[in-house]
């Protein structure tokens, strides 16, 4: 087994010079300055000083299998958390124990195949409730991508097909839909509608055959404020960048680099 104690500690097994089986990696918070090395060695072996801890399975040197990343609350708002046993890291790394004030909770749980995200993907709040859930295929979102707030209410739904927007795009705030659209093969179809906080339409964009046709704006009382009809010269193809700044849409590799 291989163990290191430094600012990026690792523990695991090599076979034929390549990582194999489960590995534990820890990113530590910055240690105090001007301290003797023996203090640093103790600092870099106590879970309470960890920023994040990763448990990752490897096969032939590549990430392959389950990966769980734990994060440290550093005692912040600890009374707000109701930790589930299966969302706490109870192990040790060279010594030390996890206390309630320095608990490491499950932050991410995902599956890899051949060093690429492939399978279920979940992100959690510190209390164990789901923040994000999705499925990936060969590193790209595939199927429903959902995000939730701390009250376990849906805030975002995006439907994918092998990394392409294909289906509904919905944002929700306080149980009210704030944006609704449909995509096919990364292209907006039918309409894109934004809503006021009470559910009344704010702006609506209508398309036909991938071309912009019209735009309507509404007053908060629901009455039409303005309507613009676009001529052929001003029509253009609406793509995925039209409505969303979600980083995984423009840069899906971000999730593979977690």
mmCIF file of C-alpha atoms in Angstrom:
data_model
loop_
_atom_site.group_PDB
_atom_site.id
_atom_site.type_symbol
_atom_site.label_atom_id
_atom_site.label_comp_id
_atom_site.label_asym_id
_atom_site.label_seq_id
_atom_site.Cartn_x
_atom_site.Cartn_y
_atom_site.Cartn_z
ATOM 1 C CA UNK A 1 0.000 0.000 0.000
ATOM 2 C CA UNK A 2 1.039 3.554 -0.704
ATOM 3 C CA UNK A 3 0.506 6.382 1.814
ATOM 4 C CA UNK A 4 1.626 10.016 1.621
ATOM 5 C CA UNK A 5 1.274 12.823 4.149
ATOM 6 C CA UNK A 6 1.409 16.224 2.520
ATOM 7 C CA UNK A 7 -0.951 18.881 1.199
ATOM 8 C CA UNK A 8 -2.564 16.293 -1.109
ATOM 9 C CA UNK A 9 -2.416 12.991 0.763
ATOM 10 C CA UNK A 10 -3.110 9.686 -0.972
ATOM 11 C CA UNK A 11 -3.576 6.130 0.193
ATOM 12 C CA UNK A 12 -4.068 3.084 -1.987
ATOM 13 C CA UNK A 13 -2.502 0.149 -3.818
ATOM 14 C CA UNK A 14 -0.497 -0.133 -7.018
ATOM 15 C CA UNK A 15 -0.446 -3.168 -9.274
ATOM 16 C CA UNK A 16 2.176 -3.232 -12.002
ATOM 17 C CA UNK A 17 2.814 0.446 -11.350
ATOM 18 C CA UNK A 18 -0.833 1.471 -11.782
ATOM 19 C CA UNK A 19 -3.553 2.372 -9.272
ATOM 20 C CA UNK A 20 -5.852 -0.519 -8.482
ATOM 21 C CA UNK A 21 -8.863 -0.854 -6.192
ATOM 22 C CA UNK A 22 -9.996 1.830 -3.804
ATOM 23 C CA UNK A 23 -7.885 4.950 -3.232
ATOM 24 C CA UNK A 24 -8.374 7.673 -0.652
ATOM 25 C CA UNK A 25 -7.240 11.197 -1.511
ATOM 26 C CA UNK A 26 -7.439 14.216 0.782
ATOM 27 C CA UNK A 27 -7.088 17.914 0.027
ATOM 28 C CA UNK A 28 -6.078 19.673 3.228
ATOM 29 C CA UNK A 29 -6.797 23.185 4.352
ATOM 30 C CA UNK A 30 -3.732 25.403 4.552
ATOM 31 C CA UNK A 31 -1.694 24.620 7.718
ATOM 32 C CA UNK A 32 -0.421 27.294 10.114
ATOM 33 C CA UNK A 33 2.880 28.878 9.153
ATOM 34 C CA UNK A 34 6.192 28.506 10.993
ATOM 35 C CA UNK A 35 5.441 25.165 12.584
ATOM 36 C CA UNK A 36 7.800 22.202 12.942
ATOM 37 C CA UNK A 37 7.517 19.304 10.505
ATOM 38 C CA UNK A 38 6.206 16.900 13.131
ATOM 39 C CA UNK A 39 3.252 19.257 13.636
ATOM 40 C CA UNK A 40 2.643 19.270 9.882
ATOM 41 C CA UNK A 41 2.748 15.487 9.774
ATOM 42 C CA UNK A 42 0.075 15.370 12.471
ATOM 43 C CA UNK A 43 -1.897 18.133 10.739
ATOM 44 C CA UNK A 44 -1.882 16.202 7.452
ATOM 45 C CA UNK A 45 -3.229 13.039 9.088
ATOM 46 C CA UNK A 46 -6.265 14.345 10.977
ATOM 47 C CA UNK A 47 -9.637 14.344 9.200
ATOM 48 C CA UNK A 48 -10.728 17.531 10.944
ATOM 49 C CA UNK A 49 -8.204 19.442 8.812
ATOM 50 C CA UNK A 50 -9.420 18.038 5.511
ATOM 51 C CA UNK A 51 -11.111 20.274 2.956
ATOM 52 C CA UNK A 52 -12.346 17.304 0.943
ATOM 53 C CA UNK A 53 -11.816 13.551 0.995
ATOM 54 C CA UNK A 54 -12.271 11.343 -2.059
ATOM 55 C CA UNK A 55 -12.752 7.577 -2.167
ATOM 56 C CA UNK A 56 -12.337 6.387 -5.738
ATOM 57 C CA UNK A 57 -12.106 2.946 -7.318
ATOM 58 C CA UNK A 58 -9.468 2.358 -9.994
ATOM 59 C CA UNK A 59 -8.898 -0.342 -12.562
ATOM 60 C CA UNK A 60 -5.626 -0.576 -14.450
ATOM 61 C CA UNK A 61 -4.780 3.009 -13.430
ATOM 62 C CA UNK A 62 -8.075 4.526 -14.581
ATOM 63 C CA UNK A 63 -11.069 5.664 -12.540
ATOM 64 C CA UNK A 64 -13.513 2.805 -12.818
ATOM 65 C CA UNK A 65 -16.413 2.283 -10.424
ATOM 66 C CA UNK A 66 -17.823 4.292 -7.565
ATOM 67 C CA UNK A 67 -16.412 7.646 -6.481
ATOM 68 C CA UNK A 68 -17.541 9.448 -3.315
ATOM 69 C CA UNK A 69 -16.325 12.908 -2.336
ATOM 70 C CA UNK A 70 -16.791 14.098 1.244
ATOM 71 C CA UNK A 71 -16.658 17.752 2.301
ATOM 72 C CA UNK A 72 -15.915 19.359 5.656
ATOM 73 C CA UNK A 73 -18.402 21.725 7.304
ATOM 74 C CA UNK A 74 -15.695 23.040 9.665
ATOM 75 C CA UNK A 75 -18.372 23.422 12.306
ATOM 76 C CA UNK A 76 -20.439 25.914 10.335
ATOM 77 C CA UNK A 77 -24.140 25.802 11.232
ATOM 78 C CA UNK A 78 -23.666 22.317 12.631
ATOM 79 C CA UNK A 79 -27.006 22.480 14.451
ATOM 80 C CA UNK A 80 -28.756 22.903 11.104
ATOM 81 C CA UNK A 81 -27.599 19.500 9.938
ATOM 82 C CA UNK A 82 -29.291 16.200 10.630
ATOM 83 C CA UNK A 83 -26.650 13.830 9.358
ATOM 84 C CA UNK A 84 -27.653 10.415 8.082
ATOM 85 C CA UNK A 85 -25.218 7.678 9.056
ATOM 86 C CA UNK A 86 -24.587 6.703 5.457
ATOM 87 C CA UNK A 87 -23.597 10.281 4.625
ATOM 88 C CA UNK A 88 -20.752 10.586 7.148
ATOM 89 C CA UNK A 89 -17.171 9.455 6.668
ATOM 90 C CA UNK A 90 -16.244 7.555 9.825
ATOM 91 C CA UNK A 91 -12.788 6.353 8.826
ATOM 92 C CA UNK A 92 -9.388 7.632 9.845
ATOM 93 C CA UNK A 93 -6.408 8.659 7.781
ATOM 94 C CA UNK A 94 -3.210 8.167 9.731
ATOM 95 C CA UNK A 95 -4.943 8.973 13.035
ATOM 96 C CA UNK A 96 -7.560 11.240 14.522
ATOM 97 C CA UNK A 97 -11.318 10.973 14.700
ATOM 98 C CA UNK A 98 -14.170 12.848 13.105
ATOM 99 C CA UNK A 99 -16.119 15.042 15.521
ATOM 100 C CA UNK A 100 -19.462 16.725 14.993
ATOM 101 C CA UNK A 101 -17.754 20.080 14.620
ATOM 102 C CA UNK A 102 -15.466 18.803 11.883
ATOM 103 C CA UNK A 103 -17.673 16.280 10.190
ATOM 104 C CA UNK A 104 -17.015 15.032 6.682
ATOM 105 C CA UNK A 105 -20.319 14.603 4.863
ATOM 106 C CA UNK A 106 -21.017 12.969 1.524
ATOM 107 C CA UNK A 107 -20.947 15.743 -1.076
ATOM 108 C CA UNK A 108 -20.814 13.762 -4.350
ATOM 109 C CA UNK A 109 -21.547 10.147 -5.284
ATOM 110 C CA UNK A 110 -20.909 9.114 -8.892
ATOM 111 C CA UNK A 111 -19.876 6.281 -11.186
ATOM 112 C CA UNK A 112 -16.946 6.138 -13.592
ATOM 113 C CA UNK A 113 -16.030 3.820 -16.454
ATOM 114 C CA UNK A 114 -12.669 4.004 -18.217
ATOM 115 C CA UNK A 115 -11.861 7.314 -16.462
ATOM 116 C CA UNK A 116 -15.129 8.924 -17.628
ATOM 117 C CA UNK A 117 -18.416 9.598 -15.862
ATOM 118 C CA UNK A 118 -20.766 6.782 -16.733
ATOM 119 C CA UNK A 119 -23.869 6.013 -14.684
ATOM 120 C CA UNK A 120 -25.528 7.725 -11.760
ATOM 121 C CA UNK A 121 -24.388 11.132 -10.482
ATOM 122 C CA UNK A 122 -25.592 12.750 -7.259
ATOM 123 C CA UNK A 123 -24.632 15.842 -5.311
ATOM 124 C CA UNK A 124 -25.817 16.279 -1.705
ATOM 125 C CA UNK A 125 -26.391 19.005 0.821
ATOM 126 C CA UNK A 126 -24.749 18.559 4.219
ATOM 127 C CA UNK A 127 -27.952 17.139 5.720
ATOM 128 C CA UNK A 128 -27.925 14.278 3.199
ATOM 129 C CA UNK A 129 -30.715 15.577 0.976
ATOM 130 C CA UNK A 130 -30.148 15.521 -2.777
ATOM 131 C CA UNK A 131 -28.975 18.739 -4.441
ATOM 132 C CA UNK A 132 -28.388 17.402 -7.965
ATOM 133 C CA UNK A 133 -29.150 14.066 -9.600
ATOM 134 C CA UNK A 134 -28.456 12.912 -13.112
ATOM 135 C CA UNK A 135 -27.251 10.058 -15.275
ATOM 136 C CA UNK A 136 -24.190 10.247 -17.495
ATOM 137 C CA UNK A 137 -23.245 8.216 -20.553
ATOM 138 C CA UNK A 138 -19.642 8.415 -21.759
ATOM 139 C CA UNK A 139 -19.100 11.673 -19.891
ATOM 140 C CA UNK A 140 -22.258 13.440 -21.059
ATOM 141 C CA UNK A 141 -25.626 13.905 -19.331
ATOM 142 C CA UNK A 142 -28.249 11.455 -20.558
ATOM 143 C CA UNK A 143 -31.864 11.573 -19.391
ATOM 144 C CA UNK A 144 -33.270 13.831 -16.682
ATOM 145 C CA UNK A 145 -30.946 16.297 -14.956
ATOM 146 C CA UNK A 146 -32.571 17.630 -11.767
ATOM 147 C CA UNK A 147 -31.590 20.172 -9.136
ATOM 148 C CA UNK A 148 -33.294 20.738 -5.768
ATOM 149 C CA UNK A 149 -33.155 23.415 -3.077
ATOM 150 C CA UNK A 150 -32.551 22.721 0.616
ATOM 151 C CA UNK A 151 -36.305 22.311 1.118
ATOM 152 C CA UNK A 152 -36.148 19.360 -1.332
ATOM 153 C CA UNK A 153 -38.162 21.273 -3.940
ATOM 154 C CA UNK A 154 -37.334 20.899 -7.628
ATOM 155 C CA UNK A 155 -35.635 24.018 -9.051
ATOM 156 C CA UNK A 156 -34.376 22.761 -12.406
ATOM 157 C CA UNK A 157 -35.254 20.016 -14.865
ATOM 158 C CA UNK A 158 -33.376 19.500 -18.109
ATOM 159 C CA UNK A 159 -33.839 16.497 -20.365
ATOM 160 C CA UNK A 160 -30.853 15.214 -22.333
ATOM 161 C CA UNK A 161 -30.163 12.583 -24.932
ATOM 162 C CA UNK A 162 -26.473 11.626 -25.068
ATOM 163 C CA UNK A 163 -25.345 15.115 -24.070
ATOM 164 C CA UNK A 164 -27.772 17.040 -26.254
ATOM 165 C CA UNK A 165 -30.751 19.009 -24.995
ATOM 166 C CA UNK A 166 -33.705 16.897 -26.002
ATOM 167 C CA UNK A 167 -36.980 17.548 -24.185
ATOM 168 C CA UNK A 168 -38.040 19.907 -21.448
ATOM 169 C CA UNK A 169 -36.098 22.739 -19.868
ATOM 170 C CA UNK A 170 -37.841 24.003 -16.730
ATOM 171 C CA UNK A 171 -36.744 26.291 -13.907
ATOM 172 C CA UNK A 172 -38.799 26.592 -10.730
ATOM 173 C CA UNK A 173 -38.724 29.045 -7.826
ATOM 174 C CA UNK A 174 -41.029 28.810 -4.808
ATOM 175 C CA UNK A 175 -43.066 26.132 -6.589
ATOM 176 C CA UNK A 176 -43.689 28.504 -9.527
ATOM 177 C CA UNK A 177 -42.325 27.760 -12.995
ATOM 178 C CA UNK A 178 -40.072 30.673 -14.014
ATOM 179 C CA UNK A 179 -38.935 29.352 -17.389
ATOM 180 C CA UNK A 180 -40.291 26.695 -19.729
ATOM 181 C CA UNK A 181 -38.949 25.511 -23.063
ATOM 182 C CA UNK A 182 -38.664 22.460 -25.281
ATOM 183 C CA UNK A 183 -35.566 21.410 -27.177
ATOM 184 C CA UNK A 184 -34.896 18.908 -29.903
ATOM 185 C CA UNK A 185 -31.313 17.989 -30.727
ATOM 186 C CA UNK A 186 -30.002 21.106 -28.948
ATOM 187 C CA UNK A 187 -32.372 23.437 -30.795
ATOM 188 C CA UNK A 188 -35.345 25.291 -29.311
ATOM 189 C CA UNK A 189 -38.719 24.226 -30.680
ATOM 190 C CA UNK A 190 -42.158 25.833 -30.284
ATOM 191 C CA UNK A 191 -41.557 28.455 -27.584
ATOM 192 C CA UNK A 192 -39.473 29.754 -24.716
ATOM 193 C CA UNK A 193 -41.470 31.427 -21.947
ATOM 194 C CA UNK A 194 -40.262 33.317 -18.864
ATOM 195 C CA UNK A 195 -42.696 33.955 -15.999
ATOM 196 C CA UNK A 196 -43.189 36.451 -13.190
ATOM 197 C CA UNK A 197 -42.875 35.127 -9.641
ATOM 198 C CA UNK A 198 -46.671 34.682 -9.491
ATOM 199 C CA UNK A 199 -46.733 32.490 -12.599
ATOM 200 C CA UNK A 200 -47.965 35.059 -15.122
ATOM 201 C CA UNK A 201 -45.988 35.238 -18.398
ATOM 202 C CA UNK A 202 -43.217 37.814 -18.581
ATOM 203 C CA UNK A 203 -41.680 37.172 -22.001
ATOM 204 C CA UNK A 204 -42.487 34.617 -24.670
ATOM 205 C CA UNK A 205 -40.390 33.778 -27.707
ATOM 206 C CA UNK A 206 -41.970 31.738 -30.490
ATOM 207 C CA UNK A 207 -40.145 29.784 -33.167
ATOM 208 C CA UNK A 208 -41.135 27.832 -36.241
ATOM 209 C CA UNK A 209 -38.878 25.394 -38.070
ATOM 210 C CA UNK A 210 -35.889 26.599 -35.997
ATOM 211 C CA UNK A 211 -36.549 30.208 -36.956
ATOM 212 C CA UNK A 212 -37.457 33.077 -34.667
ATOM 213 C CA UNK A 213 -40.989 34.219 -35.462
ATOM 214 C CA UNK A 214 -42.168 36.573 -32.723
ATOM 215 C CA UNK A 215 -41.593 37.899 -29.223
ATOM 216 C CA UNK A 216 -44.212 39.004 -26.729
ATOM 217 C CA UNK A 217 -43.722 40.946 -23.505
ATOM 218 C CA UNK A 218 -46.356 41.224 -20.779
ATOM 219 C CA UNK A 219 -47.164 43.542 -17.899
ATOM 220 C CA UNK A 220 -47.260 42.004 -14.429
ATOM 221 C CA UNK A 221 -51.082 41.962 -14.598
ATOM 222 C CA UNK A 222 -50.920 39.609 -17.587
ATOM 223 C CA UNK A 223 -51.854 42.143 -20.276
ATOM 224 C CA UNK A 224 -49.813 42.279 -23.455
ATOM 225 C CA UNK A 225 -47.150 44.992 -23.336
ATOM 226 C CA UNK A 226 -45.431 44.547 -26.684
ATOM 227 C CA UNK A 227 -45.349 42.148 -29.602
ATOM 228 C CA UNK A 228 -42.588 42.012 -32.184
ATOM 229 C CA UNK A 229 -42.930 40.058 -35.441
ATOM 230 C CA UNK A 230 -39.605 39.184 -37.046
ATOM 231 C CA UNK A 231 -39.162 39.263 -40.776
ATOM 232 C CA UNK A 232 -37.233 36.640 -42.716
ATOM 233 C CA UNK A 233 -34.018 38.652 -42.710
ATOM 234 C CA UNK A 234 -33.843 38.826 -38.939
ATOM 235 C CA UNK A 235 -34.694 35.202 -38.223
ATOM 236 C CA UNK A 236 -31.973 32.979 -36.834
ATOM 237 C CA UNK A 237 -31.486 29.550 -35.378
ATOM 238 C CA UNK A 238 -31.936 29.349 -31.605
ATOM 239 C CA UNK A 239 -29.514 26.992 -29.918
ATOM 240 C CA UNK A 240 -28.776 25.754 -26.408
ATOM 241 C CA UNK A 241 -26.825 28.927 -25.520
ATOM 242 C CA UNK A 242 -30.035 30.956 -25.897
ATOM 243 C CA UNK A 243 -31.419 30.323 -22.448
ATOM 244 C CA UNK A 244 -28.907 28.747 -20.128
ATOM 245 C CA UNK A 245 -25.556 29.450 -18.518
ATOM 246 C CA UNK A 246 -25.397 26.015 -16.853
ATOM 247 C CA UNK A 247 -21.721 25.097 -17.072
ATOM 248 C CA UNK A 248 -22.328 21.443 -17.867
ATOM 249 C CA UNK A 249 -24.156 22.437 -21.067
ATOM 250 C CA UNK A 250 -21.287 24.472 -22.462
ATOM 251 C CA UNK A 251 -18.552 22.446 -20.772
ATOM 252 C CA UNK A 252 -19.614 18.893 -19.907
ATOM 253 C CA UNK A 253 -15.963 17.965 -19.239
ATOM 254 C CA UNK A 254 -16.211 19.902 -15.971
ATOM 255 C CA UNK A 255 -18.027 16.994 -14.352
ATOM 256 C CA UNK A 256 -15.495 14.432 -15.550
ATOM 257 C CA UNK A 257 -12.767 16.454 -13.817
ATOM 258 C CA UNK A 258 -14.382 16.362 -10.365
#
